[in-house]
PDB file of C-alpha atoms in Angstrom:
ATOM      1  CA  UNK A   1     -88.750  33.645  -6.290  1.00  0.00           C
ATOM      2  CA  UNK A   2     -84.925  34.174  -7.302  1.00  0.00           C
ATOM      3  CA  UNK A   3     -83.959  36.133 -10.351  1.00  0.00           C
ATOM      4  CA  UNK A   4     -81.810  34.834 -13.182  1.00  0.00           C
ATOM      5  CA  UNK A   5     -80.329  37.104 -15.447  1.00  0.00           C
ATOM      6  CA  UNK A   6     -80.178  36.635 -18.575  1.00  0.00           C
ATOM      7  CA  UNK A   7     -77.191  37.188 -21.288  1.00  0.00           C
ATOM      8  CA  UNK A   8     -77.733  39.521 -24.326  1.00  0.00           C
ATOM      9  CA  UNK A   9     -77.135  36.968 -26.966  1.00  0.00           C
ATOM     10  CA  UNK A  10     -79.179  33.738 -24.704  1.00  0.00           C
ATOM     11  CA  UNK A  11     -81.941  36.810 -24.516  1.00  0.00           C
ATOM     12  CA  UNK A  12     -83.693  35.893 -28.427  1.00  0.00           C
ATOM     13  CA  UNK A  13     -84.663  31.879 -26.724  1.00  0.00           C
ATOM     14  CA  UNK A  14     -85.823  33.674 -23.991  1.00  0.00           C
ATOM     15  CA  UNK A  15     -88.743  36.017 -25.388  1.00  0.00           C
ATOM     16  CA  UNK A  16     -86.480  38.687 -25.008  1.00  0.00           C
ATOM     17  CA  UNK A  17     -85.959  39.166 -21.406  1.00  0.00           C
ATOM     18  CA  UNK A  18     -83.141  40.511 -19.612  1.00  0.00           C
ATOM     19  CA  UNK A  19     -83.896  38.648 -16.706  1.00  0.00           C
ATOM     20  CA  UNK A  20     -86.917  36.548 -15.130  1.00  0.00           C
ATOM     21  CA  UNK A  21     -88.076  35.350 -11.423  1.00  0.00           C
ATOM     22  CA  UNK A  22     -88.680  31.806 -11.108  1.00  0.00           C
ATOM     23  CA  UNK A  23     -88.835  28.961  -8.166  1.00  0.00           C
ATOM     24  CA  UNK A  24     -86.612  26.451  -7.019  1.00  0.00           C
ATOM     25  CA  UNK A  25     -84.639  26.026  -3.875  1.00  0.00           C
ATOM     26  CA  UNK A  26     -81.742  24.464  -5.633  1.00  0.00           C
ATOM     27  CA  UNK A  27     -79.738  26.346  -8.864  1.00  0.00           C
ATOM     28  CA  UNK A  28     -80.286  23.503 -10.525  1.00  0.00           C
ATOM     29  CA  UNK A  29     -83.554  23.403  -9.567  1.00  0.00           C
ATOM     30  CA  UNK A  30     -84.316  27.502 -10.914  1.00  0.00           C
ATOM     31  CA  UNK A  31     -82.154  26.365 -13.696  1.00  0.00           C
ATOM     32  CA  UNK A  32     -84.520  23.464 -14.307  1.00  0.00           C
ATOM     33  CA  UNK A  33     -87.405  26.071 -14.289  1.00  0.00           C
ATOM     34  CA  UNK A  34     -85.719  28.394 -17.103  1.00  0.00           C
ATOM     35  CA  UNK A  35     -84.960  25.536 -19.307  1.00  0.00           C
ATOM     36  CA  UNK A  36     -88.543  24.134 -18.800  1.00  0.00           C
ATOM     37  CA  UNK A  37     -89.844  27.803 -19.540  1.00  0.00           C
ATOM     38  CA  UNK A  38     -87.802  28.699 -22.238  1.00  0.00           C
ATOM     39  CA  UNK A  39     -87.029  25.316 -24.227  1.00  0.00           C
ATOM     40  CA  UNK A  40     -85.003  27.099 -26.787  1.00  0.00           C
ATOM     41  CA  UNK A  41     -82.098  27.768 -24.059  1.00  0.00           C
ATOM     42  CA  UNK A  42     -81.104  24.126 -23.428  1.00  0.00           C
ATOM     43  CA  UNK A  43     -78.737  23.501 -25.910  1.00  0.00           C
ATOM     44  CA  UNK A  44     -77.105  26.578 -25.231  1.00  0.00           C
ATOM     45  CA  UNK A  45     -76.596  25.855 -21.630  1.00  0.00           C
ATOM     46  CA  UNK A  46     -76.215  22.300 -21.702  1.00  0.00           C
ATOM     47  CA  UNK A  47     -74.585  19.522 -23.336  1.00  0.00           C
ATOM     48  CA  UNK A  48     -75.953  16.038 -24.852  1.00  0.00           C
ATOM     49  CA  UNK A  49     -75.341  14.341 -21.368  1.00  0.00           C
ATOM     50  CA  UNK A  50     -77.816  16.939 -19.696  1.00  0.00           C
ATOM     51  CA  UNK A  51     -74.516  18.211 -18.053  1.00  0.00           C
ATOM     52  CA  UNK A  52     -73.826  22.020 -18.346  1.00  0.00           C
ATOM     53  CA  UNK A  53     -71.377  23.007 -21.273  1.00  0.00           C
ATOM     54  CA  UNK A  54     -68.331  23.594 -20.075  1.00  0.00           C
ATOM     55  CA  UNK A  55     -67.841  26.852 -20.881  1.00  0.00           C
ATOM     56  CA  UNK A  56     -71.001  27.669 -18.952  1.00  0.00           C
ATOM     57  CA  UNK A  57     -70.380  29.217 -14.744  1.00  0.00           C
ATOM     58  CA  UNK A  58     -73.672  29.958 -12.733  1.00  0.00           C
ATOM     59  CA  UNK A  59     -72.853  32.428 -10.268  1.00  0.00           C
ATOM     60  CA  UNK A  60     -75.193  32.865  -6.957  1.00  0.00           C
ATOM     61  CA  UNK A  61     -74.857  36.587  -6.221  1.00  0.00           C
ATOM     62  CA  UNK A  62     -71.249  36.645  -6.866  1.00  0.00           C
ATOM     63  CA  UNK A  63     -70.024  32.914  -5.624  1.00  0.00           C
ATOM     64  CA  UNK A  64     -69.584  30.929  -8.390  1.00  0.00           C
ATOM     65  CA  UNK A  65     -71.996  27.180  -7.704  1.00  0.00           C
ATOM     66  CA  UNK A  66     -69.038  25.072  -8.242  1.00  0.00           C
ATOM     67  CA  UNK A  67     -67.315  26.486  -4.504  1.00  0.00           C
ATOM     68  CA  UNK A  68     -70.493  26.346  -3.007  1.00  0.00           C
ATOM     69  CA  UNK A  69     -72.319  22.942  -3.877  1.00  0.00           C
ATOM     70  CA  UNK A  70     -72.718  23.009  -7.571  1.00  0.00           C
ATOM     71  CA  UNK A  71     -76.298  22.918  -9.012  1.00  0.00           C
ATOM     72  CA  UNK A  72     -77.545  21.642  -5.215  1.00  0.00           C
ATOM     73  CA  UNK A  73     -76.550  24.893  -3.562  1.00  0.00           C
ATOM     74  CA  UNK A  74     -79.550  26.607  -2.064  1.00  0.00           C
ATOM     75  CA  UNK A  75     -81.578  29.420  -3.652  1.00  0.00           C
ATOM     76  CA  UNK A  76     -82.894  31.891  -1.602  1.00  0.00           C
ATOM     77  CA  UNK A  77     -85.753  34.358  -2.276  1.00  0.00           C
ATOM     78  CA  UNK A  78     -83.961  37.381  -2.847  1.00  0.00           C
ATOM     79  CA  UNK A  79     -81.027  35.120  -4.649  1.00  0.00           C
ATOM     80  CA  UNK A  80     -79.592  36.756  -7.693  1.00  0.00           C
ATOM     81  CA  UNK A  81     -78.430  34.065 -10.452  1.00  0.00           C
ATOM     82  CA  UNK A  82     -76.182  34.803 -13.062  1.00  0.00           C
ATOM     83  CA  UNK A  83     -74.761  32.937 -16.197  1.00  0.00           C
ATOM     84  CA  UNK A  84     -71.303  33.445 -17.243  1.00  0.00           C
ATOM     85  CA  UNK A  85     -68.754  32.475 -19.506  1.00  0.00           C
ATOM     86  CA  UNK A  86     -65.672  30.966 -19.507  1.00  0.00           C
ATOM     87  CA  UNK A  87     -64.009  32.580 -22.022  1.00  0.00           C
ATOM     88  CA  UNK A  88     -59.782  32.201 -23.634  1.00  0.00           C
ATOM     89  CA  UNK A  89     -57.630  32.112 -26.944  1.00  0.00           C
ATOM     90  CA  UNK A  90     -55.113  33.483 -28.208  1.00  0.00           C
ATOM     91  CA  UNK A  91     -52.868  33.290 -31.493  1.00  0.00           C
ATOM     92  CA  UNK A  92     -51.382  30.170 -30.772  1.00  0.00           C
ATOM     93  CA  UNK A  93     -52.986  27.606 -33.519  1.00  0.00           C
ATOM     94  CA  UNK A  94     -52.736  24.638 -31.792  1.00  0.00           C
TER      95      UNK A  94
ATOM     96  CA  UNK B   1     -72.214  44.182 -38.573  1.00  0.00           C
ATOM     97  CA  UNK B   2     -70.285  45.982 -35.565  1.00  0.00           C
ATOM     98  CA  UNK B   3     -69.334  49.141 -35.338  1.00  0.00           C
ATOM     99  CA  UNK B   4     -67.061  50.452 -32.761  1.00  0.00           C
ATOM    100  CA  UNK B   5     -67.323  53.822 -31.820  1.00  0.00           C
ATOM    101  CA  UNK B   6     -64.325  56.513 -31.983  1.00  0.00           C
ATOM    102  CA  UNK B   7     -64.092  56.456 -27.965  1.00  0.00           C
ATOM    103  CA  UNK B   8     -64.279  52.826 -27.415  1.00  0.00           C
ATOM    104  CA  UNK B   9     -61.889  52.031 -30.110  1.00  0.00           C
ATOM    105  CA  UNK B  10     -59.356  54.158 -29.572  1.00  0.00           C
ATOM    106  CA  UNK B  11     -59.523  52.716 -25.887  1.00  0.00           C
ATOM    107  CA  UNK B  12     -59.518  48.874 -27.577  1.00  0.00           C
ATOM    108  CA  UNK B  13     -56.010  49.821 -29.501  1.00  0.00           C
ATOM    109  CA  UNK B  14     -54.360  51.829 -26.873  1.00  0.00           C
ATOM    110  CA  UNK B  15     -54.814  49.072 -24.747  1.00  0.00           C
ATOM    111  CA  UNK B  16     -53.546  46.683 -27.437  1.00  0.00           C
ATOM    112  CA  UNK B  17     -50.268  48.486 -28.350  1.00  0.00           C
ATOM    113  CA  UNK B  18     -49.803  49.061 -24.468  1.00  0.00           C
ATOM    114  CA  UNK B  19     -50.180  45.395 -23.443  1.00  0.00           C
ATOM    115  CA  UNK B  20     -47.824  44.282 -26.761  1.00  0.00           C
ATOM    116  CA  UNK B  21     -46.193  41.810 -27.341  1.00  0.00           C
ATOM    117  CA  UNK B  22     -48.388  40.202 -25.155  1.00  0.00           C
ATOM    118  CA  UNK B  23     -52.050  39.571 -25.776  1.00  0.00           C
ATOM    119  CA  UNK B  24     -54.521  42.098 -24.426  1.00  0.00           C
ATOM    120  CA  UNK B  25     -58.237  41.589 -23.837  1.00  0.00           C
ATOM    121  CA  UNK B  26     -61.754  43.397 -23.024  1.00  0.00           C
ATOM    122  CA  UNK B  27     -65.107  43.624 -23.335  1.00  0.00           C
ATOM    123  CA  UNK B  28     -67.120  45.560 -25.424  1.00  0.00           C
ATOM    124  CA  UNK B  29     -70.623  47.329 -24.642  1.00  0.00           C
ATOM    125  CA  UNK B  30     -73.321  48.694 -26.384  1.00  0.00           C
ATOM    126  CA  UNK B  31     -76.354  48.498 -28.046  1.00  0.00           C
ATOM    127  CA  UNK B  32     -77.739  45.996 -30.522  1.00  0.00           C
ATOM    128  CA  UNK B  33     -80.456  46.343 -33.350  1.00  0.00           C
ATOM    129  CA  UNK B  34     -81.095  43.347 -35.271  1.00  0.00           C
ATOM    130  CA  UNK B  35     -77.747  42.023 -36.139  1.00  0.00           C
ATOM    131  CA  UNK B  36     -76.437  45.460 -35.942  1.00  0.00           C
ATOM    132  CA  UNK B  37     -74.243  45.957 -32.677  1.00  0.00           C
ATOM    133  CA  UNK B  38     -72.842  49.785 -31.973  1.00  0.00           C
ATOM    134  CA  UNK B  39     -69.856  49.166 -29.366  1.00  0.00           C
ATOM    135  CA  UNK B  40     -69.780  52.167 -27.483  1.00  0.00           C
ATOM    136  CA  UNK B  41     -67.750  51.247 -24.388  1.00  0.00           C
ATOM    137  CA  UNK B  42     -64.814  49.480 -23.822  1.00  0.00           C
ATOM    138  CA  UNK B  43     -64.525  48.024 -20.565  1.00  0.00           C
ATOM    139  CA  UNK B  44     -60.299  46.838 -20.474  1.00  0.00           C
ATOM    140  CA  UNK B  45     -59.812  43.657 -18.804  1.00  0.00           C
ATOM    141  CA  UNK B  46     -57.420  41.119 -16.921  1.00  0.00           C
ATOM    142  CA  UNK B  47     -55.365  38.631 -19.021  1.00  0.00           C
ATOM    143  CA  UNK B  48     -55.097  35.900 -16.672  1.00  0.00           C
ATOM    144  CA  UNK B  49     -53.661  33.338 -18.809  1.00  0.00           C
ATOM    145  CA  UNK B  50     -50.685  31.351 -16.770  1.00  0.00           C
ATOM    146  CA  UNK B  51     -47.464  31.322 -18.585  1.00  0.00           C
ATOM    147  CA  UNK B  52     -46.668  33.067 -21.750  1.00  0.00           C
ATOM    148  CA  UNK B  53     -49.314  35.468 -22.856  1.00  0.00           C
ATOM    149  CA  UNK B  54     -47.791  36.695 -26.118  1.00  0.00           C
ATOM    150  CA  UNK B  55     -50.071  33.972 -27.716  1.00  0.00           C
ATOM    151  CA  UNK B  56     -52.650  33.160 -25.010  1.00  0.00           C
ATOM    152  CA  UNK B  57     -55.567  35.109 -22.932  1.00  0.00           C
ATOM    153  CA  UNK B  58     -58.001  34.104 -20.682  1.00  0.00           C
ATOM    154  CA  UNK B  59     -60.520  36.287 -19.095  1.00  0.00           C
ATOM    155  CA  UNK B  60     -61.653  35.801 -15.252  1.00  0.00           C
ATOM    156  CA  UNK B  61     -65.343  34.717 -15.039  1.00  0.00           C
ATOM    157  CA  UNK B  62     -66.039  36.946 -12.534  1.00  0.00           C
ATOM    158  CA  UNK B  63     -64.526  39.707 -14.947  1.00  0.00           C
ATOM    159  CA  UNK B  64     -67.006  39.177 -16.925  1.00  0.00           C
ATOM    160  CA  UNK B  65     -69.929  39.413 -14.682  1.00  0.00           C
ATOM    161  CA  UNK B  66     -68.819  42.694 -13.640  1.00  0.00           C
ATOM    162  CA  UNK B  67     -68.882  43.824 -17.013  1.00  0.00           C
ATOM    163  CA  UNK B  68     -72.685  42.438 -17.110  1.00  0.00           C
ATOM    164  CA  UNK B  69     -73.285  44.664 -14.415  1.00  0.00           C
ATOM    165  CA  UNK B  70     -71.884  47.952 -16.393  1.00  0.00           C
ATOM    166  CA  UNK B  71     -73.642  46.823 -18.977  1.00  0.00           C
ATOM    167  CA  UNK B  72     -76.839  46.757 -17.123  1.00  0.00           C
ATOM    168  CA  UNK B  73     -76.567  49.644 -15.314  1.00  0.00           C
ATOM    169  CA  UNK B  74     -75.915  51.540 -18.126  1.00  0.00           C
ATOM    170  CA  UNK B  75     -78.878  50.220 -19.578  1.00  0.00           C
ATOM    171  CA  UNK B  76     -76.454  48.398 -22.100  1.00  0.00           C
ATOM    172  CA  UNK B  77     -75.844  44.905 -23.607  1.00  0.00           C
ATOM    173  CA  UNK B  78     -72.688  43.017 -23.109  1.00  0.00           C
ATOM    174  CA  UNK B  79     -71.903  42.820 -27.492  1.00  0.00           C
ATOM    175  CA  UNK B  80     -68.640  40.871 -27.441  1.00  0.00           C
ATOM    176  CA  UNK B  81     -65.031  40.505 -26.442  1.00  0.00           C
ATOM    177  CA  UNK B  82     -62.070  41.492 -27.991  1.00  0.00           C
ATOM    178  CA  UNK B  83     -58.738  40.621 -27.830  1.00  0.00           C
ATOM    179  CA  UNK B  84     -55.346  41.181 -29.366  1.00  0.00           C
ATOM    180  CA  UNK B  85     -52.550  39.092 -31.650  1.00  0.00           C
ATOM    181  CA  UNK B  86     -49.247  40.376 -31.670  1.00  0.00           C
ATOM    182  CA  UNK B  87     -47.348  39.634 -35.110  1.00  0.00           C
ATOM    183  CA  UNK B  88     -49.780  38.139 -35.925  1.00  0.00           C
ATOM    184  CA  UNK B  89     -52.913  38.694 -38.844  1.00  0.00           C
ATOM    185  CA  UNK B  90     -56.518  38.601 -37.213  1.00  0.00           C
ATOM    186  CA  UNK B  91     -57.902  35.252 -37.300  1.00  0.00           C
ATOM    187  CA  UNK B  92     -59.557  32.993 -35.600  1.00  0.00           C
ATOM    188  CA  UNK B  93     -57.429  30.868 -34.568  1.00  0.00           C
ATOM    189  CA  UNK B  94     -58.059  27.374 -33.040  1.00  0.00           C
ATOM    190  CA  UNK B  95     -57.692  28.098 -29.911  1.00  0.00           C
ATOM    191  CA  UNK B  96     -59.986  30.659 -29.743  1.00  0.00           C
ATOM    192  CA  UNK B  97     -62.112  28.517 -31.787  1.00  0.00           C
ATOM    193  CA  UNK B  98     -62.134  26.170 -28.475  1.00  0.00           C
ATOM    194  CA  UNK B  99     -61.932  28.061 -25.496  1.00  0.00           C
ATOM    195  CA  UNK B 100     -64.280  30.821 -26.734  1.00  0.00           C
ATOM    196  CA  UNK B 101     -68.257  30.976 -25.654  1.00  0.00           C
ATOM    197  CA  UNK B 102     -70.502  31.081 -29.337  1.00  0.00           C
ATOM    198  CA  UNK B 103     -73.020  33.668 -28.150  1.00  0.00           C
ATOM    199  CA  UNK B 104     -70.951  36.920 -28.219  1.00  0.00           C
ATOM    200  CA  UNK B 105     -68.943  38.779 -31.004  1.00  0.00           C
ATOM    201  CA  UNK B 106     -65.325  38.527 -31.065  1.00  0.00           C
ATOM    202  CA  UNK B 107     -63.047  41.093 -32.255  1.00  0.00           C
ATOM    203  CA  UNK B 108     -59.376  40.202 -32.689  1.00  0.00           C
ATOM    204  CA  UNK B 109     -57.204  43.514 -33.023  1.00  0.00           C
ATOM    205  CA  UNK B 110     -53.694  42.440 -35.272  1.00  0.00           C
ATOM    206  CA  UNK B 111     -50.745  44.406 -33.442  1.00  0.00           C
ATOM    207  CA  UNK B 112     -47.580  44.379 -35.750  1.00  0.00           C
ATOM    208  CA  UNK B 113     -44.030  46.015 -34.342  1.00  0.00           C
ATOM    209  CA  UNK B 114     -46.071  47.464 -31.494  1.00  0.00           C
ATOM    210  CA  UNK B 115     -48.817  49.168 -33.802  1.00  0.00           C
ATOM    211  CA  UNK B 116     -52.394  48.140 -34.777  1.00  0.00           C
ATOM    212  CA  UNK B 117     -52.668  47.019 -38.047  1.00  0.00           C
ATOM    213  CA  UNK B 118     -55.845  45.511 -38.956  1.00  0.00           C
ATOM    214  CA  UNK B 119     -58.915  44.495 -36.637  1.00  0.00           C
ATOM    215  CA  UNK B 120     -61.858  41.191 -37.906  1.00  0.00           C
ATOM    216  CA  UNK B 121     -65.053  40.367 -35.922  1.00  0.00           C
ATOM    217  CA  UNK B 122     -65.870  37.074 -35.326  1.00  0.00           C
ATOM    218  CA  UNK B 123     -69.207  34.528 -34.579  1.00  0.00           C
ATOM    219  CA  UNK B 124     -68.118  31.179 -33.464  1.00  0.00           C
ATOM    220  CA  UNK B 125     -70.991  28.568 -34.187  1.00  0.00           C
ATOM    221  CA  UNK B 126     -72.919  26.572 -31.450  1.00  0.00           C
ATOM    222  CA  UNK B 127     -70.777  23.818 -32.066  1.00  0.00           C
ATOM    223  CA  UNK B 128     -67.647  26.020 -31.676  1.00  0.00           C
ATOM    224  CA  UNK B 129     -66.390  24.411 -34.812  1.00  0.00           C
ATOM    225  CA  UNK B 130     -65.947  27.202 -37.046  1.00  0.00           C
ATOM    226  CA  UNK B 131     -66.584  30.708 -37.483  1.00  0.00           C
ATOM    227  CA  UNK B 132     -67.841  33.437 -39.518  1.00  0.00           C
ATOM    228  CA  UNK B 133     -66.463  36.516 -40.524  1.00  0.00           C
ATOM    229  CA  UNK B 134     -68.654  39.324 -39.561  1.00  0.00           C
ATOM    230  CA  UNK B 135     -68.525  43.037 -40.752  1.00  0.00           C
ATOM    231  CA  UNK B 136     -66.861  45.493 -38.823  1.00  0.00           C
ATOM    232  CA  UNK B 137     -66.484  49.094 -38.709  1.00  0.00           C
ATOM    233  CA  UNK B 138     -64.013  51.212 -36.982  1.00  0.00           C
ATOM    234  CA  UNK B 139     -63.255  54.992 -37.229  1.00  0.00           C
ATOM    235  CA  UNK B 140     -60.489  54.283 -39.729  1.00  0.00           C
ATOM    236  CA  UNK B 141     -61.821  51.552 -41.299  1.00  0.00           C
TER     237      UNK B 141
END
């Protein structure tokens, strides 16, 4: 089983837990599992077209999926999944 | 509500005033009850943004997942980000508006002449088409 961890604020759709162990041998596929698990988390993860938003990076251990094969890059038992933000801004108002 | 502790704040505005007049940014650790959040670690951060960065930031993804891991070692929860705008008042602007993530708190630090002069905390909506003014409290405030 790999383990996904969880953000803080994503943590309230996802009975509270920091992290959980699920199955798959693809991300997408142990993505697949949270969403199916935890309902409440797909619109925060992805958009209408099923895609992920794009402010949304899944990091395997510490590669981020889109170097390594995207949501087809294999999961391994002891894999570690994390979601992460792309986050900017800045005063400029345009 | 978020309240920033003494420590961490001091840390947020030094950091601010250091990186002026370009745009500094961070993360910001703690604990949350409720919708109370109690920042009380500031973990400084890379501004990556190409170009001019007196009006832009951008934080490195894999920034950010280190300061997961502080957060989870230290038993923690990543609360928000914060970031500065030199002379310039402490919205949110439209940028940050699009290129932010709506699941964490946002605190934009205003930096006039080089000094901090007022500080808001904001939630963008899932949409990331507006977003509300939370309260915040700082040692001064």
């Amino acid at each position: 089983m790999a383990r996904i961890l969880i953000p803080t604020p994503l943590r309230q759709f996802a009975e509270k837990n920091d992290s959980v162990e699920l199955t798959g041998t693809t991300v997408g596929e142990v993505l697949g599992a949270l969403t199916s698990r935890f309902p409440d988390l797909k619109k925060h993860l992805y958009n209408d077209e099923g895609k992920l938003r794009s402010f949304v990076n899944v990091y395997l251990n510490d590669e981020d999926i889109r170097y390594i094969g995207k949501e087809a890059s294999p999961v391994k038992e002891a894999d570690t999944l994390s979601i992460v933000p792309s986050i900017a801004g800045g005063a400029h108002r345009g | 509500m978020v309240h920033i502790d003494r420590g961490p704040w001091r840390e947020m505005v030094n950091h601010a005033q250091a990186a002026y007049p370009n745009e500094c940014c961070g993360a910001m650790i703690g604990t949350i009850d409720g919708d109370n959040k109690t920042v009380s670690y500031a973990l400084a951060l890379d501004n990556v943004s190409a170009g001019s960065q007196r009006a832009r930031y951008e934080l490195r993804p894999e920034d950010l997942l280190r300061a997961d891991k502080v957060a989870r070692e230290r038993k923690l929860d990543l609360i928000g980000i914060y970031h500065s705008h030199p002379d310039c008042g402490a919205y949110f602007s439209e940028t940050d508006l699009k290129n932010s993530c709506p699941w964490y708190s946002f605190v934009v630090l205003s930096i006039q002449n080089g000094r901090f002069d007022h500080a808001n905390s904001w939630l963008p909506n899932a949409e990331q088409t507006q977003a509300e003014k939370e309260e915040l409290i700082w040692p001064e405030s």
